[in-house]
Coordinates of C-alpha atoms in Angstrom, one line a residue:
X1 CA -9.9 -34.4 8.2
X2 CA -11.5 -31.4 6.3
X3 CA -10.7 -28.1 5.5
X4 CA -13.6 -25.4 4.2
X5 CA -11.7 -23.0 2.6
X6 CA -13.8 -19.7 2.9
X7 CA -13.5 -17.5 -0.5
X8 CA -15.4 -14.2 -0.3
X9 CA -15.6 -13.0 -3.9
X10 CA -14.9 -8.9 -4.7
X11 CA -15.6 -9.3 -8.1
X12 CA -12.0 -9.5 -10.2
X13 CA -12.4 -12.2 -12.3
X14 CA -8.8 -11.7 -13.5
X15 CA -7.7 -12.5 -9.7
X16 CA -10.2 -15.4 -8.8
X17 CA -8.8 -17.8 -11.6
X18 CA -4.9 -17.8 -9.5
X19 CA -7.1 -17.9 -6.1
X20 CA -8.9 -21.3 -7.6
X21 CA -6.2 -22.7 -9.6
X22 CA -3.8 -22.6 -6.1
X23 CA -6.2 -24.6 -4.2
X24 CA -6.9 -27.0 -7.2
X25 CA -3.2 -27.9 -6.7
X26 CA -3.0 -28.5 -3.0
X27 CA -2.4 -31.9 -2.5
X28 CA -3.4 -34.4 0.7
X29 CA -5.8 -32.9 1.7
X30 CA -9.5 -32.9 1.5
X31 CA -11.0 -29.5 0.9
X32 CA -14.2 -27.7 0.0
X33 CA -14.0 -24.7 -1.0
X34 CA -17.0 -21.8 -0.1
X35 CA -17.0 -19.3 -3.1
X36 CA -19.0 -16.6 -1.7
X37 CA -20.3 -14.1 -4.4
X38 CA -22.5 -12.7 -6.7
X39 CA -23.4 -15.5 -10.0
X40 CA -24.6 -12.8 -12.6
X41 CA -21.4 -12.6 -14.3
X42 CA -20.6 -14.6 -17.3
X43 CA -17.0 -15.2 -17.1
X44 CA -17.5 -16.0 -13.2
X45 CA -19.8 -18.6 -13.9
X46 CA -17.6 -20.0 -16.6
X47 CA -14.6 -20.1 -13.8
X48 CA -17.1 -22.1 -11.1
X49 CA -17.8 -24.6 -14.1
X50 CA -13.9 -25.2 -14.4
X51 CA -13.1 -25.4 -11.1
X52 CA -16.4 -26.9 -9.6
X53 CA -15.0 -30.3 -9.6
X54 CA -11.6 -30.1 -9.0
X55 CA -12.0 -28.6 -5.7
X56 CA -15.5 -29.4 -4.2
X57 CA -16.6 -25.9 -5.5
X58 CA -19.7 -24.3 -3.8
X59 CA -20.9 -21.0 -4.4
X60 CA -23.0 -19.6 -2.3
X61 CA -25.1 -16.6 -3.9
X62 CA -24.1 -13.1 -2.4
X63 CA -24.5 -9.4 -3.7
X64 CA -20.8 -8.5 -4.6
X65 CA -21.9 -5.3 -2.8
X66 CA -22.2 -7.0 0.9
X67 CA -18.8 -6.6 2.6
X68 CA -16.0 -9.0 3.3
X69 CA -17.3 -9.8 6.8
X70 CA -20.6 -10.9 5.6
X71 CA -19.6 -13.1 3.0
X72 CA -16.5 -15.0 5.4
X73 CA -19.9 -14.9 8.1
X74 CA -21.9 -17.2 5.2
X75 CA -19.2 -19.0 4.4
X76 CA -18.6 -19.9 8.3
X77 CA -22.8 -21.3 8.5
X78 CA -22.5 -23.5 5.3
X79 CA -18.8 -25.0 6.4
X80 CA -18.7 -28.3 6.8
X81 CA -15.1 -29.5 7.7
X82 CA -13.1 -29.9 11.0
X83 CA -10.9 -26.4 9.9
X84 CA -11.8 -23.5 8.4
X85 CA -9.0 -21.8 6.2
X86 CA -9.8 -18.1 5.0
X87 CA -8.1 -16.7 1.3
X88 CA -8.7 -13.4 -0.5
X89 CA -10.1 -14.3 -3.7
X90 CA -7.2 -11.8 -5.1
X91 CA -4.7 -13.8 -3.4
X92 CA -3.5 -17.7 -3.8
X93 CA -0.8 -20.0 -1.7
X94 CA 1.8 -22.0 -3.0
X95 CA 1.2 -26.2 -3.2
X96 CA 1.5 -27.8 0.2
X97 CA 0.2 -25.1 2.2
X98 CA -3.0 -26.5 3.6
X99 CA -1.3 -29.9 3.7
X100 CA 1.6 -29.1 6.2
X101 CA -0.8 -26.3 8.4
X102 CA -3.3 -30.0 8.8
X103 CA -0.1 -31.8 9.3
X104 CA 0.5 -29.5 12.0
X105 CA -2.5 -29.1 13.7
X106 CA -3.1 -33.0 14.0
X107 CA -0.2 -34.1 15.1
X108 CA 0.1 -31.5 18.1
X109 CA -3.2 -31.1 18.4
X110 CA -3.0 -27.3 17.4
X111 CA -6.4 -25.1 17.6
X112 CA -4.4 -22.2 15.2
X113 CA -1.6 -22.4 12.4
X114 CA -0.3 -19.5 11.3
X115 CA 2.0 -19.8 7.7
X116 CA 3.9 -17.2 6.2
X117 CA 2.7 -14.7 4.1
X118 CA 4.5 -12.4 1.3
X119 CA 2.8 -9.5 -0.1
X120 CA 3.5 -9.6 -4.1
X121 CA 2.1 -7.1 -6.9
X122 CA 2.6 -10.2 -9.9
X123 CA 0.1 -12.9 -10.7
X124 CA 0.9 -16.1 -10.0
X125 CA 2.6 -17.5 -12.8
X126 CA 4.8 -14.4 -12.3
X127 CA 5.3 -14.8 -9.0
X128 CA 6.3 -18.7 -9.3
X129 CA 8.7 -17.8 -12.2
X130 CA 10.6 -15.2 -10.4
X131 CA 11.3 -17.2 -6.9
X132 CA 12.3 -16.8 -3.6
X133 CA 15.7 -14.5 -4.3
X134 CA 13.8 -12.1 -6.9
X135 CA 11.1 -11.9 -4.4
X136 CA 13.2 -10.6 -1.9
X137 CA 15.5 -8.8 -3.8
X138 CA 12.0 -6.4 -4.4
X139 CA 11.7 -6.2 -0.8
X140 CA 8.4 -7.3 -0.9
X141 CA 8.2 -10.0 2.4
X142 CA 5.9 -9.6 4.6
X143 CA 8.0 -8.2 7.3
X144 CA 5.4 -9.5 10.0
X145 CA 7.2 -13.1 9.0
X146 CA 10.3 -11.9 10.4
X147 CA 8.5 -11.3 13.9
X148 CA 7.0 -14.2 13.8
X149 CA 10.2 -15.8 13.2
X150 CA 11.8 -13.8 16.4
X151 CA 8.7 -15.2 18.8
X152 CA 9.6 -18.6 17.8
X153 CA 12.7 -18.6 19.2
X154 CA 11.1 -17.0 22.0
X155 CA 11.6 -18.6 26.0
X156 CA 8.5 -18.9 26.8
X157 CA 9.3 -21.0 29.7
X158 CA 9.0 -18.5 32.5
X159 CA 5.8 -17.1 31.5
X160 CA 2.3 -17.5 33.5
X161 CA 0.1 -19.4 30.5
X162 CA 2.4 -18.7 28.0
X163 CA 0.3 -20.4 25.1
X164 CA -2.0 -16.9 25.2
X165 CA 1.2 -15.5 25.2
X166 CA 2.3 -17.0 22.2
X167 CA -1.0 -16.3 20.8
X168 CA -1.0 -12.7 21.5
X169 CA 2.7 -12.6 19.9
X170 CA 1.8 -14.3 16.9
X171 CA -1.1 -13.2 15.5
X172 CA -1.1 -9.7 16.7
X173 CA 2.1 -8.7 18.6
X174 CA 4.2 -9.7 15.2
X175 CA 1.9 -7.3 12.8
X176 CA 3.0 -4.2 12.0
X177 CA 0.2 -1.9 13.6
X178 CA -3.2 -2.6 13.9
X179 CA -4.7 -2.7 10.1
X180 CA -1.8 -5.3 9.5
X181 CA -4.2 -7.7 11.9
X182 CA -5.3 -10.6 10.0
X183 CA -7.2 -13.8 9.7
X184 CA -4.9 -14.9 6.5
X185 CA -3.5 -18.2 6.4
X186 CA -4.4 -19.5 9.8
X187 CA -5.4 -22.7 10.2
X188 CA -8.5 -22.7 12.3
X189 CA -10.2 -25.8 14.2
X190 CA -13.7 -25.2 13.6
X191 CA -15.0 -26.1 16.9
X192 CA -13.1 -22.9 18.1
X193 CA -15.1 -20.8 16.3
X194 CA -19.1 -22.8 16.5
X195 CA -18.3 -23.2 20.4
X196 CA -17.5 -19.5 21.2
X197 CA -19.5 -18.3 18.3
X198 CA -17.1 -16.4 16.6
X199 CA -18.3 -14.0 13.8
X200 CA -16.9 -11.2 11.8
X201 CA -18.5 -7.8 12.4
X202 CA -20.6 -6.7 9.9
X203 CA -21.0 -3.3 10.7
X204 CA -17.0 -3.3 9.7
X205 CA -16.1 -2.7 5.6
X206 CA -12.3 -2.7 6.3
X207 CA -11.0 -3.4 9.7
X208 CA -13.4 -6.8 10.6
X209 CA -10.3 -9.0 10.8
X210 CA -9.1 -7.5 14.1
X211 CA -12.1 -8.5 16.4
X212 CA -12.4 -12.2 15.3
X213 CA -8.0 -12.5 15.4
X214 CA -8.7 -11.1 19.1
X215 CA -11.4 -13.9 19.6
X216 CA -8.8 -16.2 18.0
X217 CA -6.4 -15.3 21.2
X218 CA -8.8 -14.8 23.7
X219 CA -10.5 -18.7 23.2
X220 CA -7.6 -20.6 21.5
X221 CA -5.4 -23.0 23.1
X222 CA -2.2 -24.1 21.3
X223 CA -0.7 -22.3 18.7
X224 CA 2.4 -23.0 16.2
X225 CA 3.7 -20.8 13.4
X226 CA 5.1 -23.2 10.2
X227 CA 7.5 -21.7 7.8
X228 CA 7.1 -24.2 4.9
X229 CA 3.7 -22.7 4.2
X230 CA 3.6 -19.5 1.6
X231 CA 0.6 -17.1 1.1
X232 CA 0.9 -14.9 -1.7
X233 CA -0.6 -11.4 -0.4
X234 CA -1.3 -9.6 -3.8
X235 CA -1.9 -5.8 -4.1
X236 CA -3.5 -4.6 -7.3
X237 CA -1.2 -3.0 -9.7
X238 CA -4.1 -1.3 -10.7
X239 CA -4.9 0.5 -8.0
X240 CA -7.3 3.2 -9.6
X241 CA -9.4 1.2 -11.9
X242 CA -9.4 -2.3 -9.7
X243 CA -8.0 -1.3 -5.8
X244 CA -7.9 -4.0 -3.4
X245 CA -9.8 -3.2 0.1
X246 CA -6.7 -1.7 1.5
X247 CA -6.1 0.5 -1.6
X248 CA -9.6 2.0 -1.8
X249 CA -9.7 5.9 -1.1
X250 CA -12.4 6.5 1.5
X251 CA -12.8 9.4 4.1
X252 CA -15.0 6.8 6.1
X253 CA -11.9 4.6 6.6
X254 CA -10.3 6.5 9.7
X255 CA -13.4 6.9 11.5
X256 CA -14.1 2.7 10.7
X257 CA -10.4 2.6 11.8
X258 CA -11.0 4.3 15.1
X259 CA -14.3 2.3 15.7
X260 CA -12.9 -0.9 15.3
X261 CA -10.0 -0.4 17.6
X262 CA -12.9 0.7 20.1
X263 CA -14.5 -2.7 19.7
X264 CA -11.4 -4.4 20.2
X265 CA -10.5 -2.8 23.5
X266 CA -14.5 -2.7 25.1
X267 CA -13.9 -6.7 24.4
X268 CA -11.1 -7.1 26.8
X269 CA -10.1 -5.6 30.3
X270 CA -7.7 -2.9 30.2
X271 CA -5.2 -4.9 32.2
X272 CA -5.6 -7.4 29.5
X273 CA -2.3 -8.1 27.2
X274 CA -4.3 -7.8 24.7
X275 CA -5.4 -4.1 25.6
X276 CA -1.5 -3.8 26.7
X277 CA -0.4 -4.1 22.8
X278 CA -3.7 -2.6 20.8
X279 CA -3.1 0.1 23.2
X280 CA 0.8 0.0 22.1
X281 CA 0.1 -0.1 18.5
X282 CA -2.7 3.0 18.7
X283 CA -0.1 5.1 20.5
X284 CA 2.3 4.3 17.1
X285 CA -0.3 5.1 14.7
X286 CA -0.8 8.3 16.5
X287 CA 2.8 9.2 16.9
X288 CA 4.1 8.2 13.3
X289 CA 0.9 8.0 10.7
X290 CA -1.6 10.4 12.3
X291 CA 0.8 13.2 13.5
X292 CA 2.3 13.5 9.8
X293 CA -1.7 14.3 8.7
X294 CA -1.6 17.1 10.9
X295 CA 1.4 18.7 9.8
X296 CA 1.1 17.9 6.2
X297 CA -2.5 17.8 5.5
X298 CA -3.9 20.2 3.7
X299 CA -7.5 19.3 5.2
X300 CA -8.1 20.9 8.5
X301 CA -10.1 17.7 9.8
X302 CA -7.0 16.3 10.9
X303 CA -6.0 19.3 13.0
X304 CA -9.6 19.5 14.5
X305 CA -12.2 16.9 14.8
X306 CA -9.6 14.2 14.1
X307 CA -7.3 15.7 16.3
X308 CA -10.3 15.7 18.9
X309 CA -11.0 12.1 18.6
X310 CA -7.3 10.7 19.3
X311 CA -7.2 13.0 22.0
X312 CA -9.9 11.3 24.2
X313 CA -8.1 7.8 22.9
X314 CA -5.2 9.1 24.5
X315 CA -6.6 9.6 27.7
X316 CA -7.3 6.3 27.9
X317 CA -4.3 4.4 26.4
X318 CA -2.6 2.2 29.4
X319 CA 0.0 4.3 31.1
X320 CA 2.1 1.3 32.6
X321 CA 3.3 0.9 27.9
X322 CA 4.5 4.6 28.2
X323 CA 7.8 3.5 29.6
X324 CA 8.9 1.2 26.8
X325 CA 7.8 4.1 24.6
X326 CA 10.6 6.6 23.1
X327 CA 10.9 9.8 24.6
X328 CA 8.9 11.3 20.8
X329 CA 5.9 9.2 21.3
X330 CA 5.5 9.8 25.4
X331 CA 5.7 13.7 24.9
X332 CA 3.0 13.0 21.8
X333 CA 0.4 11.0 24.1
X334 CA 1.3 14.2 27.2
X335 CA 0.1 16.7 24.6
X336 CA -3.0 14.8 23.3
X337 CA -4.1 14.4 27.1
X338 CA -4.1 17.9 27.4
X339 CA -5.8 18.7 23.7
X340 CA -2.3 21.1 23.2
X341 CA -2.4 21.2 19.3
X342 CA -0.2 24.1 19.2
X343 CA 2.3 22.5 21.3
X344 CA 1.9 19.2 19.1
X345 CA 2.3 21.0 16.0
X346 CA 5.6 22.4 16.7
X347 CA 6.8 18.8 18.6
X348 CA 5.9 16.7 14.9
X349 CA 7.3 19.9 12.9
X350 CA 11.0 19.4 15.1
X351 CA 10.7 15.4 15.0
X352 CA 10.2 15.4 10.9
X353 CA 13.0 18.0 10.6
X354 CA 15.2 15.5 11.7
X355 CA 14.2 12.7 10.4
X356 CA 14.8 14.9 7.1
X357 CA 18.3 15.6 7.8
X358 CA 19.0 12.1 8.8
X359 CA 17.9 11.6 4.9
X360 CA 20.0 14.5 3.7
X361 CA 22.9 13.5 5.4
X362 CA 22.2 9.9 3.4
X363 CA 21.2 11.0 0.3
X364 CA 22.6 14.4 -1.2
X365 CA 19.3 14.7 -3.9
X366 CA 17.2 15.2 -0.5
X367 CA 18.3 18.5 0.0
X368 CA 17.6 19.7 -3.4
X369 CA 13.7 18.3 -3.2
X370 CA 13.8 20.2 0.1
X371 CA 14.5 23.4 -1.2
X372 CA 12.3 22.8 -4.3
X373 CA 9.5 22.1 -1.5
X374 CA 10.1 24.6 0.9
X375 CA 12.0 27.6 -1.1
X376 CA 12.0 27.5 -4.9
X377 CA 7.9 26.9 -5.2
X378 CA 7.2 29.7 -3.5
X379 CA 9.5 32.2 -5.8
X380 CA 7.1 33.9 -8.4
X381 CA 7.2 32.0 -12.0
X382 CA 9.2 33.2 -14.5
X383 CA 6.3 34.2 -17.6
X384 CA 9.3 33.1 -20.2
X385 CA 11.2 30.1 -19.1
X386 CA 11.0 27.3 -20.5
X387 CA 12.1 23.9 -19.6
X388 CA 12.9 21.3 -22.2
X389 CA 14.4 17.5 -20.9
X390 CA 14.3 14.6 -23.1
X391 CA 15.3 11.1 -21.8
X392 CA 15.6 11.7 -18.1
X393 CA 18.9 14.1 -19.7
X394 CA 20.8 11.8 -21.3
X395 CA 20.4 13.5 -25.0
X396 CA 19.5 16.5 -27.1
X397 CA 16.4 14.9 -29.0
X398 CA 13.5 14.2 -29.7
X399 CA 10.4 16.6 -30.3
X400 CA 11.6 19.1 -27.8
X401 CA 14.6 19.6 -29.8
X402 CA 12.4 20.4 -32.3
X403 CA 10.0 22.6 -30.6
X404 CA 13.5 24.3 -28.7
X405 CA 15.0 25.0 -32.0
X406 CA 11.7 26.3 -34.0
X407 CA 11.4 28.9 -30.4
X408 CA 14.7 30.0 -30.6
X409 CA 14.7 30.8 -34.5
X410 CA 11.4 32.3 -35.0
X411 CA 11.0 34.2 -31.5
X412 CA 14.3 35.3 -30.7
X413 CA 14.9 37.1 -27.3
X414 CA 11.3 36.2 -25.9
X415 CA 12.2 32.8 -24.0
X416 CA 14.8 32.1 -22.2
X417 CA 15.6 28.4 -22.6
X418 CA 16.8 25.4 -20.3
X419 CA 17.6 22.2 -21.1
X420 CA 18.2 19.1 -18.6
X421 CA 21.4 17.7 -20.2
X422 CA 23.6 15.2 -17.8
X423 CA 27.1 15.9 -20.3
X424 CA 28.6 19.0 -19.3
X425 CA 30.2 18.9 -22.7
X426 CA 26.4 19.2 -24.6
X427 CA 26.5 22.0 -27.0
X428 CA 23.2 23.9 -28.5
X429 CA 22.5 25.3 -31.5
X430 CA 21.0 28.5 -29.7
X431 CA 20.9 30.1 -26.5
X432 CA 20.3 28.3 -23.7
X433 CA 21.0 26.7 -19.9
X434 CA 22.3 23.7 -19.6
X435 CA 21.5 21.8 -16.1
X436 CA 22.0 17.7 -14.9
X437 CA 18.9 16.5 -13.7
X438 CA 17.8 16.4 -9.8
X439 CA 20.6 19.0 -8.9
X440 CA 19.7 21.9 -6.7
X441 CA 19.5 24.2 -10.1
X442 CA 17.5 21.6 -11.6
X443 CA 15.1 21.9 -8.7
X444 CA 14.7 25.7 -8.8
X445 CA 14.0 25.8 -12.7
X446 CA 11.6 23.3 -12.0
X447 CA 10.1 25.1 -9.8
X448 CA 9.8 28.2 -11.2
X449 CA 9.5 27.7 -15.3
X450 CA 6.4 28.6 -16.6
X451 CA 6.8 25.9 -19.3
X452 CA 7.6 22.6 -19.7
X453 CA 8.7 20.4 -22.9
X454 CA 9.1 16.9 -21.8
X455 CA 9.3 13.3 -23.8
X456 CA 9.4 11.5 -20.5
X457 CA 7.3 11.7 -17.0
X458 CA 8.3 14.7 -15.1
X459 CA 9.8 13.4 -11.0
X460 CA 7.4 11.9 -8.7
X461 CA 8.3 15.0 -6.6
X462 CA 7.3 17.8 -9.1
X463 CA 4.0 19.7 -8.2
X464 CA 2.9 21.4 -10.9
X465 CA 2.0 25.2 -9.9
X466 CA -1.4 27.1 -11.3
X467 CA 0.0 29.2 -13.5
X468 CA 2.4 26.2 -15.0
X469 CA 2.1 24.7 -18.5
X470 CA 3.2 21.3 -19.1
X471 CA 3.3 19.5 -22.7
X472 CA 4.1 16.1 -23.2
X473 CA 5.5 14.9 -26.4
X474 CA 6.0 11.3 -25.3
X475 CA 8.8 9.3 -26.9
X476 CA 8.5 6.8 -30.1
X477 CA 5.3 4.9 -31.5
X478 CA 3.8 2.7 -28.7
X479 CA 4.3 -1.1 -30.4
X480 CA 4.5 -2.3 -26.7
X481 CA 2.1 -2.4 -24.4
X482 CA 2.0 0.9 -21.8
X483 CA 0.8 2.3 -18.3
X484 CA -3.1 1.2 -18.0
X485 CA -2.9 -1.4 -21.0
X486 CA -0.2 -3.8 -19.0
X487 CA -2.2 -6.5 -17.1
X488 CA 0.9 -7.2 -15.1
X489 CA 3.7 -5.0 -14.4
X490 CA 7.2 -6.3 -14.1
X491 CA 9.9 -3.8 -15.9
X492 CA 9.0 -1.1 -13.6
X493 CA 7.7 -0.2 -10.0
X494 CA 4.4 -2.1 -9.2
X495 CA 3.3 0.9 -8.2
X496 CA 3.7 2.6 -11.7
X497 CA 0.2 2.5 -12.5
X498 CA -0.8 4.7 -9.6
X499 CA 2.1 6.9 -10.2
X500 CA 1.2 7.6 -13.9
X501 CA -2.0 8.3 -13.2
X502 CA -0.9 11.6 -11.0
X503 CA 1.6 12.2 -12.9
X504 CA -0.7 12.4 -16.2
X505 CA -3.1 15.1 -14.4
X506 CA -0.6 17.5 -14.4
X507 CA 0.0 17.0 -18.4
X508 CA -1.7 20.2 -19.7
X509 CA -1.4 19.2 -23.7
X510 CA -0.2 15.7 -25.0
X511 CA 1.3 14.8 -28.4
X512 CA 0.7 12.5 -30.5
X513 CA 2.5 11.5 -34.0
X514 CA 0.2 9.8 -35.5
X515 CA -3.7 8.6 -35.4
X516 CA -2.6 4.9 -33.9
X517 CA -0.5 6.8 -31.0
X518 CA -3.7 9.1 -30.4
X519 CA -5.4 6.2 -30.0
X520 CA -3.6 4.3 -27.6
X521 CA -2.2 7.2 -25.9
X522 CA -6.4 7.6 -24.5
X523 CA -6.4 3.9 -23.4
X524 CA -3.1 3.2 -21.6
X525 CA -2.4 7.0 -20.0
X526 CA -6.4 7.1 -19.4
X527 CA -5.9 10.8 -20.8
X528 CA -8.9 12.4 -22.6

């Protein structure tokens, strides 16, 4: 038996060569793989020539423009095996994987198996070295594998055709909303798809997965879920300069999202189980994604055409799910019948309140970031305060001791200076407050200095005001790679990269010591 493993190409080369070199090491199995994509780059071509052999490679010429769903389509008309197997060609899946899915499906005669996935910033060779426990220390399972888990042990015994049942708990009941809806590592007998002519919408960039998973249920017959399989979801560390599909910021991706979950429900009848849990996962998006938008947002679409739109979805949602709902989300879906924004707004603004002071309650730094986002920023800003912390407060050093000392001796009286300093029993050389970093005074001089002295990134939860000045001295020489110059980050949050990039838009000036800092300060903070 064959499997065509379908591989629609987005065009990081840096990704494709741990896609290919994970299938290359699948063993017991017979495989061709369908690398869908564009041939005009160099190194890409140079890949296929390393790989064409060792996995049955077949490229099949594709504008790295067309979209996911018409690539995964071509790949579906020049298959050739008895199962079709989709990867991302940023992903890859640990050896064995295809192997024990075929295993599966042959010896129960299974039309879908569905392996676990974990979603992973690191390459693969980082990934591998770190293992299991690492893995999970970073809390980066995919935690539809734990559902999946819970539907195995699942009675179905006492369920009218439980095998759609099963189906419908698998592949969408266990994911986590409706975007989380996937065709990833599922083994897929091929006849399913050619004999109910299954295809991926192309008139879908982001969402196409949830359609062809709901043909998946609708026309399948047995299912099983293996645990010894592992597919390694990866998100881009990179997000700014090389975002995966989910990543990408685009205002045309709610109104895809809202389209697709139209599609999905016209396919079905509304007293479908199917429609029973889109309709269940729509009411959760609205309830917990959409109504923080339209508190938070500072773009009015949310609060009227967008509020407009999941309105009439409301109507239409199924009213026998509104009883398993919590008493939050039924009074959300009573408002959006009756298009009462008012009322809505001051329902979300109640429910985040507490969900705020459950946090307080846990964590006593929540209360300062409260004030600092609710009180402090709007106090006027003092014209001569200045704020100086070196180290995340842990010394007096660095250049804004230096720039501190030179204030406070040539312009005496004009500034008045505070320094982040966690010792109480710090001493300066001038006048001067001292405050520990992320206490509730540390919030309100943040808040409301009109200058800032740093040698390290100011908090994730610092806005910087108009009227603010920030200057960045940075600490030491760069000899080690930084920020946008890492290819893989593994000392730090994988989601530094997109952090540092926000955080370095609100750096006014930035120092440099030297010609060879200047320079790489440009590259790896992308700071002009």
């Amino acid at each position: 038996m064959k499997i065509s493993v379908i591989v629609p190409y987005e065009g990081y080369y840096q990704y494709l060569k741990d896609c290919l070199e994970s299938l290359s090491e699948q063993e017991n199995v017979e495989i061709e793989t369908l690398l869908v994509g564009s041939q005009d780059d160099q190194k890409f071509q140079q890949l296929v020539d390393t790989y064409k052999d060792k996995i049955s490679l077949n490229v099949i010429p594709c504008s790295i423009e067309e979209g996911v769903a018409k690539k995964r389509n071509l790949g579906l008309e020049n298959a050739t095996g008895d199962y079709i197997y989709f990867i991302d060609s940023d992903d890859y899946i640990m050896p064995q994987t295809l192997s024990c899915l075929l295993q599966d499906a042959m010896q129960k005669d299974l039309d879908l198996v569905v392996g676990r996935r974990w979603i992973t910033w690191f390459k693969k060779q980082v990934f591998e070295t770190m293992g299991d426990e690492k893995n999970e220390e970073l809390n980066l399972k995919d935690k539809d594998d734990d559902r999946n888990h819970k539907f195995l042990e699942k009675d179905y015994s006492d369920i009218d055709d439980s095998d759609e049942q099963r189906r419908i708990d698998l592949l969408i009941r266990a994911k986590k909303g409706i975007r989380n809806i996937s065709v990833l590592n599922i083994l897929i007998k091929r006849t399913l798809i050619e004999e109910n002519h299954l295809r991926f919408n192309e008139d879908f960039i982001y969402y196409s997965d949830l359609p062809f998973v709901e043909g998946l249920v609708m026309y399948g017959h047995k299912i099983d879920f293996n645990d010894k399989t592992l597919y390694a979801k990866r998100k881009h560390n990179d997000p700014i300069n090389t975002p995966a599909l989910s990543q990408i910021k685009d205002e045309t991706k709610f109104d895809e999202f809202i389209n697709v979950y139209k599609y999905a429900i016209s396919l079905v009848d509304k007293e479908s189980r199917i429609r029973y849990y889109l309709d269940s996962k729509m009411i959760k998006y609205y309830s917990n994604f959409f109504a923080k938008k339209i508190r938070r947002s500072k773009d009015d679409f949310w609060r009227d055409e967008r509020f407009d739109q999941m309105s009439i979805l409301m109507q239409d949602v199924r009213d026998d799910l509104l009883k398993n709902m919590s008493r939050y989300q039924r009074k959300m879906v009573k408002l959006a019948r009756n298009h009462d924004l008012h009322q809505t707004q001051k329902v979300i603004a109640k429910h985040l309140a507490k969900n705020k002071m459950k946090k307080i309650l846990k964590n006593k730094n929540e209360i300062n970031k409260y004030l600092y986002r609710h009180k402090y920023i709007n106090e006027p800003i003092e014209e001569n305060w200045v704020m100086f912390e070196t180290f995340m407060g842990k010394s007096y050093a660095d250049s804004p001791k230096y720039i501190y000392e030179y204030l406070a001796k040539n312009y005496p009286g004009k500034y008045k200076f505070i320094w982040v300093l966690n010792d109480p029993k710090e001493k300066l050389p001038y006048e001067g407050i001292i405050v520990k970093r992320f206490t509730k005074k540390y919030a309100y001089y943040l808040a409301k200095s009109k200058y800032f002295v740093f040698n390290i990134r100011q908090p994730l939860w610092f806005r910087k005001r108009e009227g603010q000045v920030f200057l960045e001295t940075w600490h030491g020489t760069p000899l080690k790679r930084l920020a946008f110059d890492q290819e893989e980050v593994t000392a730090a949050s994988p989601t530094y990269k997109s952090q540092f990039y926000r955080q370095k838009q609100e750096w006014d000036y930035l120092i440099a010591a030297n010609k060879f800092s200047s320079d790489i300060f440009k590259s790896c903070f992308m700071y002009t």
